[in-house]
Amino acid sequence: MRKTTKLYTDKSAIELMKESVILRGEIAKLQLERIVSPQKDSNLIAKKKKQLAVLLTVKAGKNEEKK
C-alpha cells in the first residue's frame, strides 16, 4: 500500500479527482463484465476498490492540508 500511496501523494488534487473518476468507471465496467462472462482474476474488482480507497484517502488528506 505504501507504493500506491507514494504514487498519489505526488499528484495534485485535480489529478487525483480525474484518477478517481477513471477508477470508478473501471470498477463499473468490471462489474458489468462479471455478469456477462466470468474473469480469470476474480479479485480484480476488490483490488480496484482498495486502490480507489487509497486514492480518496490521500485526496482527503490533501484537502485537509489546504484548510
PDB file of C-alpha atoms in Angstrom:
ATOM      1  CA  MET A   1       0.000   0.000   0.000  1.00  0.00           C
ATOM      2  CA  ARG A   2       2.881   2.376   0.628  1.00  0.00           C
ATOM      3  CA  LYS A   3       3.875   2.222  -3.019  1.00  0.00           C
ATOM      4  CA  THR A   4       0.434   3.286  -4.185  1.00  0.00           C
ATOM      5  CA  THR A   5       0.250   5.965  -1.510  1.00  0.00           C
ATOM      6  CA  LYS A   6       3.559   7.414  -2.664  1.00  0.00           C
ATOM      7  CA  LEU A   7       2.307   7.490  -6.244  1.00  0.00           C
ATOM      8  CA  TYR A   8      -0.735   9.514  -5.232  1.00  0.00           C
ATOM      9  CA  THR A   9       0.947  11.931  -2.827  1.00  0.00           C
ATOM     10  CA  ASP A  10       2.977  13.410  -5.662  1.00  0.00           C
ATOM     11  CA  LYS A  11      -0.125  14.293  -7.679  1.00  0.00           C
ATOM     12  CA  SER A  12      -2.302  17.381  -7.342  1.00  0.00           C
ATOM     13  CA  ALA A  13      -5.907  17.331  -6.151  1.00  0.00           C
ATOM     14  CA  ILE A  14      -7.227  17.810  -9.681  1.00  0.00           C
ATOM     15  CA  GLU A  15      -5.196  14.868 -10.972  1.00  0.00           C
ATOM     16  CA  LEU A  16      -6.462  12.747  -8.093  1.00  0.00           C
ATOM     17  CA  MET A  17     -10.047  13.663  -8.938  1.00  0.00           C
ATOM     18  CA  LYS A  18      -9.532  12.656 -12.575  1.00  0.00           C
ATOM     19  CA  GLU A  19      -7.916   9.413 -11.468  1.00  0.00           C
ATOM     20  CA  SER A  20     -10.826   8.618  -9.141  1.00  0.00           C
ATOM     21  CA  VAL A  21     -13.329   9.129 -11.968  1.00  0.00           C
ATOM     22  CA  ILE A  22     -11.324   6.764 -14.152  1.00  0.00           C
ATOM     23  CA  LEU A  23     -11.126   4.132 -11.411  1.00  0.00           C
ATOM     24  CA  ARG A  24     -14.861   4.336 -10.722  1.00  0.00           C
ATOM     25  CA  GLY A  25     -15.520   3.828 -14.416  1.00  0.00           C
ATOM     26  CA  GLU A  26     -13.227   0.812 -14.490  1.00  0.00           C
ATOM     27  CA  ILE A  27     -14.963  -0.692 -11.462  1.00  0.00           C
ATOM     28  CA  ALA A  28     -18.394  -0.213 -13.038  1.00  0.00           C
ATOM     29  CA  LYS A  29     -17.181  -1.742 -16.296  1.00  0.00           C
ATOM     30  CA  LEU A  30     -15.683  -4.740 -14.488  1.00  0.00           C
ATOM     31  CA  GLN A  31     -18.906  -5.302 -12.557  1.00  0.00           C
ATOM     32  CA  LEU A  32     -20.899  -5.374 -15.792  1.00  0.00           C
ATOM     33  CA  GLU A  33     -18.396  -7.684 -17.456  1.00  0.00           C
ATOM     34  CA  ARG A  34     -18.518 -10.025 -14.460  1.00  0.00           C
ATOM     35  CA  ILE A  35     -22.227 -10.569 -15.072  1.00  0.00           C
ATOM     36  CA  VAL A  36     -21.757 -11.372 -18.746  1.00  0.00           C
ATOM     37  CA  SER A  37     -18.638 -13.517 -18.511  1.00  0.00           C
ATOM     38  CA  PRO A  38     -16.508 -14.565 -15.535  1.00  0.00           C
ATOM     39  CA  GLN A  39     -12.978 -13.183 -15.314  1.00  0.00           C
ATOM     40  CA  LYS A  40      -9.759 -15.041 -14.774  1.00  0.00           C
ATOM     41  CA  ASP A  41      -8.819 -12.790 -11.859  1.00  0.00           C
ATOM     42  CA  SER A  42     -11.924 -12.795  -9.683  1.00  0.00           C
ATOM     43  CA  ASN A  43     -10.280 -10.485  -7.150  1.00  0.00           C
ATOM     44  CA  LEU A  44      -9.687  -7.667  -9.648  1.00  0.00           C
ATOM     45  CA  ILE A  45     -12.756  -5.665  -8.576  1.00  0.00           C
ATOM     46  CA  ALA A  46     -11.690  -5.794  -4.929  1.00  0.00           C
ATOM     47  CA  LYS A  47      -8.185  -4.663  -5.860  1.00  0.00           C
ATOM     48  CA  LYS A  48      -9.557  -1.698  -7.806  1.00  0.00           C
ATOM     49  CA  LYS A  49     -11.837  -0.758  -4.901  1.00  0.00           C
ATOM     50  CA  LYS A  50      -8.896  -0.801  -2.496  1.00  0.00           C
ATOM     51  CA  GLN A  51      -6.888   1.324  -4.904  1.00  0.00           C
ATOM     52  CA  LEU A  52      -9.787   3.801  -5.070  1.00  0.00           C
ATOM     53  CA  ALA A  53      -9.984   3.885  -1.276  1.00  0.00           C
ATOM     54  CA  VAL A  54      -6.291   4.735  -1.017  1.00  0.00           C
ATOM     55  CA  LEU A  55      -6.662   7.422  -3.650  1.00  0.00           C
ATOM     56  CA  LEU A  56      -9.651   9.012  -1.884  1.00  0.00           C
ATOM     57  CA  THR A  57      -7.834   8.891   1.456  1.00  0.00           C
ATOM     58  CA  VAL A  58      -4.831  10.728   0.022  1.00  0.00           C
ATOM     59  CA  LYS A  59      -7.155  13.217  -1.658  1.00  0.00           C
ATOM     60  CA  ALA A  60      -8.968  13.883   1.627  1.00  0.00           C
ATOM     61  CA  GLY A  61      -5.627  14.414   3.353  1.00  0.00           C
ATOM     62  CA  LYS A  62      -4.613  16.960   0.736  1.00  0.00           C
ATOM     63  CA  ASN A  63      -7.934  18.784   1.130  1.00  0.00           C
ATOM     64  CA  GLU A  64      -7.419  18.855   4.901  1.00  0.00           C
ATOM     65  CA  GLU A  65      -3.941  20.342   4.478  1.00  0.00           C
ATOM     66  CA  LYS A  66      -5.362  23.195   2.402  1.00  0.00           C
ATOM     67  CA  LYS A  67      -7.710  24.207   5.219  1.00  0.00           C
TER      68      LYS A  67
END
